[in-house]
Tab-separated table of C-alpha atoms in Angstrom:
chain	number	residue	atom	x	y	z
A	26	MET	CA	-19.759	-17.689	17.892
A	27	ASN	CA	-16.530	-19.704	18.025
A	28	GLN	CA	-13.170	-18.418	16.815
A	29	GLN	CA	-13.204	-20.471	13.632
A	30	THR	CA	-16.125	-18.507	12.251
A	31	ASN	CA	-14.924	-15.094	13.420
A	32	GLU	CA	-13.745	-12.741	10.708
A	33	PRO	CA	-9.940	-12.574	11.023
A	34	ARG	CA	-8.549	-9.345	12.436
A	35	TYR	CA	-5.180	-9.835	10.743
A	36	ASP	CA	-4.040	-11.236	7.448
A	37	VAL	CA	-0.735	-12.406	8.941
A	38	ILE	CA	0.705	-12.512	12.439
A	39	ALA	CA	4.386	-13.429	12.697
A	40	ILE	CA	6.770	-14.557	15.400
A	41	GLY	CA	10.406	-13.758	14.771
A	42	ASN	CA	13.633	-12.171	15.879
A	43	ALA	CA	13.283	-8.487	16.748
A	44	ILE	CA	16.560	-7.249	15.271
A	45	VAL	CA	18.047	-3.946	14.221
A	46	ASP	CA	20.180	-4.321	11.085
A	47	VAL	CA	23.445	-2.381	11.000
A	48	MET	CA	24.614	-2.293	7.372
A	49	ALA	CA	27.814	-1.056	5.801
A	50	PRO	CA	29.629	-1.574	2.490
A	51	CYS	CA	32.996	-3.308	2.765
A	52	SER	CA	35.804	-4.765	0.701
A	53	GLU	CA	36.566	-8.422	0.068
A	54	GLU	CA	39.834	-7.829	1.918
A	55	LEU	CA	38.019	-6.752	5.078
A	56	LEU	CA	35.918	-9.916	5.027
A	57	ASP	CA	39.103	-11.990	4.846
A	58	GLU	CA	40.778	-9.937	7.546
A	59	LEU	CA	37.846	-10.458	9.895
A	60	GLY	CA	37.517	-14.145	9.002
A	61	LEU	CA	33.885	-13.797	7.924
A	62	ASN	CA	31.841	-16.400	6.042
A	63	LYS	CA	30.944	-14.502	2.888
A	64	GLY	CA	27.278	-14.650	1.971
A	65	GLY	CA	26.265	-16.531	5.081
A	66	MET	CA	24.750	-15.782	8.461
A	67	THR	CA	26.833	-16.407	11.567
A	68	LEU	CA	25.673	-16.137	15.158
A	69	VAL	CA	28.042	-14.084	17.313
A	70	ASP	CA	28.285	-13.238	20.999
A	71	ALA	CA	28.300	-9.747	22.475
A	72	ALA	CA	32.113	-9.411	22.409
A	73	ARG	CA	32.364	-10.448	18.749
A	74	ALA	CA	29.505	-8.112	17.866
A	75	GLU	CA	31.420	-5.198	19.384
A	76	GLU	CA	34.600	-6.222	17.536
A	77	LEU	CA	32.823	-6.358	14.179
A	78	TYR	CA	30.952	-3.120	14.762
A	79	SER	CA	34.243	-1.363	15.481
A	80	ALA	CA	35.637	-2.640	12.169
A	81	MET	CA	32.681	-1.397	10.113
A	82	GLY	CA	32.752	1.726	8.033
A	83	PRO	CA	29.899	4.263	8.080
A	84	ALA	CA	26.730	2.257	8.689
A	85	ARG	CA	22.959	2.543	8.433
A	86	GLU	CA	20.671	1.256	11.175
A	87	ILE	CA	17.417	-0.230	9.888
A	88	SER	CA	14.969	-2.309	11.881
A	89	GLY	CA	15.046	-5.841	10.527
A	90	GLY	CA	14.619	-9.479	11.379
A	91	SER	CA	13.389	-11.957	8.793
A	92	ALA	CA	9.733	-12.239	9.795
A	93	ALA	CA	9.507	-8.527	10.611
A	94	ASN	CA	10.827	-7.742	7.121
A	95	THR	CA	8.135	-9.962	5.622
A	96	LEU	CA	5.442	-8.172	7.604
A	97	ALA	CA	6.791	-4.772	6.565
A	98	GLY	CA	6.418	-5.832	2.922
A	99	LEU	CA	2.903	-7.123	3.542
A	100	SER	CA	1.938	-3.926	5.341
A	101	ALA	CA	3.292	-1.840	2.462
A	102	LEU	CA	0.882	-3.734	0.203
A	103	GLY	CA	-2.034	-2.984	2.499
A	104	ALA	CA	-2.243	-6.178	4.538
A	105	GLN	CA	-3.169	-6.065	8.232
A	106	CYS	CA	-0.337	-7.519	10.280
A	107	ALA	CA	0.911	-8.073	13.818
A	108	PHE	CA	4.341	-9.054	15.158
A	109	ILE	CA	5.422	-10.958	18.243
A	110	GLY	CA	9.090	-10.622	19.185
A	111	GLN	CA	11.318	-9.647	22.092
A	112	VAL	CA	13.330	-6.451	22.465
A	113	ALA	CA	15.146	-5.083	25.499
A	114	ASP	CA	14.289	-1.833	27.226
A	115	ASP	CA	17.120	0.060	25.513
A	116	GLN	CA	17.774	2.433	22.633
A	117	LEU	CA	17.767	-0.184	19.885
A	118	GLY	CA	14.625	-1.718	21.373
A	119	ALA	CA	12.891	1.649	21.149
A	120	VAL	CA	14.105	2.047	17.550
A	121	PHE	CA	12.717	-1.354	16.579
A	122	ALA	CA	9.349	-0.760	18.249
A	123	HIS	CA	8.970	2.675	16.667
A	124	ASP	CA	9.930	1.467	13.184
A	125	ILE	CA	7.609	-1.529	13.089
A	126	ARG	CA	4.640	0.426	14.444
A	127	ALA	CA	5.350	3.287	12.042
A	128	VAL	CA	4.646	1.016	9.069
A	129	GLY	CA	1.272	0.001	10.482
A	130	ILE	CA	2.139	-3.283	12.197
A	131	ASP	CA	0.694	-4.033	15.649
A	132	PHE	CA	3.495	-4.800	18.133
A	133	ASP	CA	2.561	-5.249	21.781
A	134	THR	CA	5.234	-7.558	23.232
A	135	PRO	CA	6.529	-5.879	26.443
A	136	ALA	CA	10.216	-4.880	26.387
A	137	ARG	CA	12.495	-7.010	28.552
A	138	GLN	CA	14.096	-5.217	31.488
A	139	GLU	CA	17.110	-7.486	32.020
A	140	GLU	CA	20.249	-8.088	29.994
A	141	PRO	CA	21.110	-8.874	27.243
A	142	SER	CA	20.517	-5.922	24.955
A	143	THR	CA	18.299	-5.807	21.867
A	144	ALA	CA	19.450	-8.041	19.024
A	145	ARG	CA	21.400	-6.600	16.124
A	146	CYS	CA	22.622	-7.990	12.809
A	147	LEU	CA	25.899	-6.586	11.507
A	148	ILE	CA	25.747	-6.819	7.724
A	149	PHE	CA	28.827	-6.366	5.539
A	150	VAL	CA	27.925	-5.757	1.886
A	151	THR	CA	30.644	-6.429	-0.691
A	152	PRO	CA	30.769	-4.771	-4.144
A	153	ASP	CA	29.126	-7.851	-5.715
A	154	ALA	CA	26.023	-7.150	-3.558
A	155	GLN	CA	26.515	-10.225	-1.370
A	156	ARG	CA	25.605	-9.653	2.255
A	157	THR	CA	27.533	-11.297	5.052
A	158	MET	CA	25.471	-11.281	8.223
A	159	ASN	CA	26.713	-11.574	11.784
A	160	THR	CA	23.886	-11.759	14.249
A	161	PHE	CA	23.888	-11.117	17.990
A	162	LEU	CA	20.512	-12.470	19.044
A	163	GLY	CA	20.473	-10.734	22.409
A	164	ALA	CA	17.035	-10.218	23.928
A	165	SER	CA	15.246	-11.884	21.008
A	166	GLN	CA	16.283	-15.291	22.387
A	167	PHE	CA	14.226	-14.701	25.518
A	168	LEU	CA	10.679	-14.523	24.177
A	169	PRO	CA	8.774	-16.462	26.854
A	170	PRO	CA	5.638	-18.455	26.029
A	171	SER	CA	3.831	-16.389	28.684
A	172	THR	CA	3.983	-13.297	26.444
A	173	LEU	CA	2.240	-15.065	23.574
A	174	ASP	CA	-1.103	-13.489	22.716
A	175	ALA	CA	-3.060	-16.601	21.761
A	176	GLU	CA	-6.149	-14.553	20.908
A	177	ALA	CA	-4.169	-12.459	18.430
A	178	VAL	CA	-2.744	-15.634	16.861
A	179	ALA	CA	-6.247	-17.067	16.525
A	180	ALA	CA	-7.409	-13.796	14.953
A	181	ALA	CA	-5.004	-14.029	11.999
A	182	LYS	CA	-5.563	-15.864	8.724
A	183	ILE	CA	-1.944	-17.000	8.754
A	184	LEU	CA	0.593	-17.575	11.524
A	185	TYR	CA	4.065	-17.034	10.018
A	186	LEU	CA	7.047	-18.511	11.854
A	187	GLU	CA	10.721	-17.717	11.360
A	188	GLY	CA	13.074	-20.691	11.449
A	189	TYR	CA	15.910	-18.605	12.863
A	190	LEU	CA	13.985	-18.261	16.136
A	191	TRP	CA	13.612	-22.019	16.584
A	192	ASP	CA	17.121	-22.202	18.064
A	193	PRO	CA	16.576	-20.735	21.561
A	194	GLU	CA	14.429	-22.736	23.974
A	195	GLU	CA	11.951	-20.053	25.106
A	196	PRO	CA	10.903	-18.806	21.646
A	197	ARG	CA	10.701	-22.388	20.390
A	198	ALA	CA	8.195	-23.154	23.155
A	199	ALA	CA	6.307	-19.947	22.323
A	200	MET	CA	6.090	-20.952	18.658
A	201	ARG	CA	4.835	-24.434	19.525
A	202	ARG	CA	2.115	-22.828	21.642
A	203	ALA	CA	1.291	-20.465	18.775
A	204	ILE	CA	0.933	-23.400	16.372
A	205	GLU	CA	-1.546	-24.993	18.778
A	206	ALA	CA	-3.544	-21.748	18.986
A	207	ALA	CA	-3.600	-21.321	15.210
A	208	ARG	CA	-4.609	-24.915	14.526
A	209	ALA	CA	-7.320	-24.793	17.185
A	210	ALA	CA	-8.758	-21.706	15.475
A	211	GLY	CA	-8.650	-23.305	12.035
A	212	ARG	CA	-5.975	-20.929	10.769
A	213	LYS	CA	-3.036	-21.626	8.436
A	214	VAL	CA	0.548	-22.024	9.651
A	215	ALA	CA	3.397	-20.845	7.423
A	216	PHE	CA	7.037	-21.609	8.162
A	217	THR	CA	10.250	-20.312	6.612
A	218	LEU	CA	13.332	-22.502	7.003
A	219	SER	CA	15.604	-19.417	7.116
A	220	GLU	CA	19.081	-20.940	6.668
A	221	VAL	CA	20.848	-24.272	6.137
A	222	PHE	CA	22.586	-24.124	9.519
A	223	VAL	CA	19.179	-23.896	11.230
A	224	ILE	CA	18.100	-27.088	9.459
A	225	GLU	CA	21.342	-28.792	10.459
A	226	ARG	CA	20.511	-28.049	14.107
A	227	HIS	CA	16.744	-28.551	14.088
A	228	GLY	CA	15.885	-30.496	10.947
A	229	ASP	CA	14.373	-33.353	12.947
A	230	ASP	CA	11.957	-30.922	14.600
A	231	PHE	CA	11.009	-29.390	11.250
A	232	ARG	CA	10.489	-32.761	9.612
A	233	ALA	CA	8.312	-33.828	12.557
A	234	LEU	CA	6.163	-30.692	12.208
A	235	ILE	CA	5.719	-31.480	8.516
A	236	ASP	CA	5.008	-35.169	9.067
A	237	ASP	CA	2.413	-34.268	11.723
A	238	GLY	CA	0.606	-32.028	9.232
A	239	LEU	CA	1.230	-28.841	11.240
A	240	ILE	CA	2.705	-26.776	8.385
A	241	ASP	CA	0.366	-25.489	5.683
A	242	ILE	CA	2.844	-23.272	3.787
A	243	LEU	CA	6.574	-23.944	3.687
A	244	PHE	CA	9.132	-21.480	2.297
A	245	ALA	CA	12.602	-22.725	1.356
A	246	ASN	CA	15.363	-21.844	-1.030
A	247	HIS	CA	16.914	-24.628	-3.092
A	248	LEU	CA	19.788	-25.148	-0.640
A	249	GLU	CA	17.453	-25.370	2.339
A	250	LEU	CA	15.226	-27.794	0.450
A	251	ALA	CA	18.203	-30.077	-0.138
A	252	ALA	CA	19.271	-29.853	3.514
A	253	LEU	CA	15.764	-30.661	4.762
A	254	THR	CA	15.017	-33.552	2.401
A	255	GLY	CA	18.496	-34.951	1.812
A	256	GLU	CA	17.789	-34.883	-1.924
A	257	ASP	CA	20.395	-33.563	-4.369
A	258	THR	CA	18.071	-32.236	-7.068
A	259	LEU	CA	15.284	-29.677	-6.971
A	260	GLU	CA	12.715	-32.071	-8.415
A	261	ALA	CA	13.549	-34.827	-5.961
A	262	GLY	CA	13.312	-32.373	-3.065
A	263	ILE	CA	9.925	-31.142	-4.232
A	264	ALA	CA	8.714	-34.717	-4.709
A	265	ALA	CA	9.740	-35.546	-1.136
A	266	LEU	CA	7.518	-32.809	0.319
A	267	ARG	CA	4.691	-32.149	-2.127
A	268	ASP	CA	2.363	-34.692	-0.519
A	269	LYS	CA	3.193	-33.574	3.023
A	270	VAL	CA	2.884	-29.786	2.733
A	271	PRO	CA	-0.266	-28.298	1.160
A	272	THR	CA	1.708	-25.343	-0.223
A	273	LEU	CA	5.443	-25.607	-0.907
A	274	VAL	CA	7.332	-22.551	-2.175
A	275	VAL	CA	10.954	-22.881	-3.344
A	276	THR	CA	13.049	-19.891	-4.403
A	277	ARG	CA	16.092	-20.328	-6.634
A	278	SER	CA	17.753	-16.920	-6.617
A	279	SER	CA	18.310	-15.732	-10.197
A	280	ASP	CA	16.590	-18.879	-11.519
A	281	GLY	CA	13.195	-17.805	-10.230
A	282	ALA	CA	10.800	-19.755	-8.036
A	283	VAL	CA	8.453	-22.710	-8.086
A	284	ALA	CA	5.428	-23.550	-5.972
A	285	VAL	CA	3.242	-26.609	-5.560
A	286	HIS	CA	-0.231	-26.235	-4.055
A	287	ASP	CA	-2.560	-29.190	-3.573
A	288	GLY	CA	-0.985	-30.935	-6.556
A	289	ALA	CA	-0.947	-27.917	-8.893
A	290	ARG	CA	2.409	-26.477	-9.878
A	291	ALA	CA	3.515	-23.026	-11.030
A	292	GLU	CA	6.921	-21.609	-11.882
A	293	VAL	CA	8.131	-18.062	-12.589
A	294	PRO	CA	11.476	-16.572	-13.615
A	295	ALA	CA	13.236	-13.950	-11.543
A	296	GLU	CA	12.224	-10.390	-12.386
A	297	PRO	CA	14.769	-8.591	-14.610
A	298	ILE	CA	16.955	-6.048	-12.821
A	299	ASP	CA	19.647	-3.670	-14.051
A	300	LYS	CA	21.895	-3.968	-11.000
A	301	VAL	CA	21.758	-6.006	-7.827
A	302	VAL	CA	22.824	-3.737	-4.964
A	303	ASP	CA	22.170	-5.808	-1.846
A	304	THR	CA	20.496	-9.215	-1.498
A	305	THR	CA	19.526	-8.679	2.150
A	306	GLY	CA	15.883	-9.548	2.661
A	307	ALA	CA	15.218	-10.996	-0.796
A	308	GLY	CA	13.652	-14.156	0.613
A	309	ASP	CA	11.741	-12.187	3.250
A	310	LEU	CA	10.129	-9.930	0.669
A	311	PHE	CA	9.444	-12.842	-1.666
A	312	ALA	CA	7.415	-14.365	1.159
A	313	ALA	CA	5.608	-11.042	1.636
A	314	GLY	CA	4.539	-10.860	-1.989
A	315	PHE	CA	3.501	-14.503	-2.096
A	316	LEU	CA	1.475	-14.325	1.105
A	317	TYR	CA	-0.255	-11.139	-0.017
A	318	GLY	CA	-1.583	-13.005	-3.029
A	319	TYR	CA	-2.294	-16.138	-1.002
A	320	VAL	CA	-4.573	-14.458	1.554
A	321	ARG	CA	-6.523	-13.002	-1.368
A	322	ASP	CA	-6.956	-16.414	-3.015
A	323	GLU	CA	-5.071	-15.358	-6.131
A	324	PRO	CA	-3.785	-17.952	-8.627
A	325	LEU	CA	-0.552	-19.682	-7.627
A	326	GLU	CA	1.403	-18.111	-10.467
A	327	THR	CA	0.232	-14.633	-9.468
A	328	CYS	CA	1.366	-15.256	-5.896
A	329	LEU	CA	4.798	-16.240	-7.218
A	330	ARG	CA	4.934	-13.190	-9.482
A	331	ARG	CA	4.144	-10.932	-6.537
A	332	GLY	CA	6.947	-12.577	-4.598
A	333	ALA	CA	9.416	-12.134	-7.450
A	334	ILE	CA	8.468	-8.468	-7.917
A	335	ALA	CA	8.885	-7.725	-4.206
A	336	ALA	CA	12.231	-9.532	-4.073
A	337	CYS	CA	13.456	-7.635	-7.139
A	338	GLU	CA	12.572	-4.306	-5.540
A	339	ILE	CA	14.428	-5.116	-2.329
A	340	ILE	CA	17.684	-6.172	-3.998
A	341	SER	CA	17.806	-2.928	-6.001
A	342	HIS	CA	18.878	-0.916	-2.919
A	343	TYR	CA	20.468	-1.300	0.507
A	344	GLY	CA	18.357	-2.705	3.301
A	345	ALA	CA	15.460	-5.106	3.679
A	346	ARG	CA	12.655	-2.540	3.791
A	347	THR	CA	11.011	-1.365	0.595
A	348	GLU	CA	11.696	2.064	-0.909
A	349	ALA	CA	9.378	1.947	-3.942
A	350	ASP	CA	5.578	1.906	-3.859
A	351	LEU	CA	5.063	-1.868	-3.957
A	352	THR	CA	1.361	-1.658	-4.771
A	353	ARG	CA	1.937	0.546	-7.797
A	354	LEU	CA	4.909	-1.554	-8.881
A	355	MET	CA	2.855	-4.724	-8.806
A	356	ASP	CA	-0.075	-3.104	-10.544
A	357	GLU	CA	2.242	-2.025	-13.347
A	358	LYS	CA	3.941	-5.393	-13.744
A	359	LEU	CA	0.894	-7.596	-13.292
A	360	GLY	CA	-1.367	-5.455	-15.447
């Protein structure tokens, strides 16, 4: 029996940055004092990471990384998931490996013995719930193609790729190899654009992947859509991609989300919330909810609703890992 007819072992396998989030509340004044780009994500070196960590108040350490957050949400809903990402053989690497396995996600990438240390994201959260992220990518940049488990990729319904990890050369090569393995096995490839600055650096690569028909599901927020397509309006951006990507999902923060799948379109508002505490991981958990519905062949609108519900839960508290029972929450809201 060939791989295409094998029953998938996983719903989703993801390749992404293996990062430990270090989160702390802060004032607007501290952001200014440190010269931070409020609401954005900035890559920093080891020295800058140490400087920012020293300036933080009391912090919480939570395993993170965009794709890993998405898998954690999927696992909480009962999906079978696996993660491919690089940590170092250090304390934070052990924390990440323990945390991701503890939520039921398979993680077998060997820890790296050499420097640099495990990646960390220093997140400053202002009173308006905006998160300002400063990421030291560390060991996560050194995921070699040789560690890729092509059989595991072929055994998943969906290969989910994190745009952030496209920047370093080794992980980019690993992801290209993973796309080949997934396509050869007849599986779907999902891609999240991650951030505008990633598109500014690698937009030509992303557009080539799309033009070559290698992306089945594309996640973008409205700013990323504009950066990728060069179109100023949401509708023009959607029009530019709808015939190139079988499933296009665009989130619009408090304005909800829209998706186009094989010509059909659905749109949902954002879920109501009393207070936004921290927007970290909102897009990651939206993807988790959407993909959970997608692998179960649910209607497009239901997939979007699941995404909106998951995103709403995550922004109601600190951190990008769920605290509520997502399954029960969705059952209540979806009826």
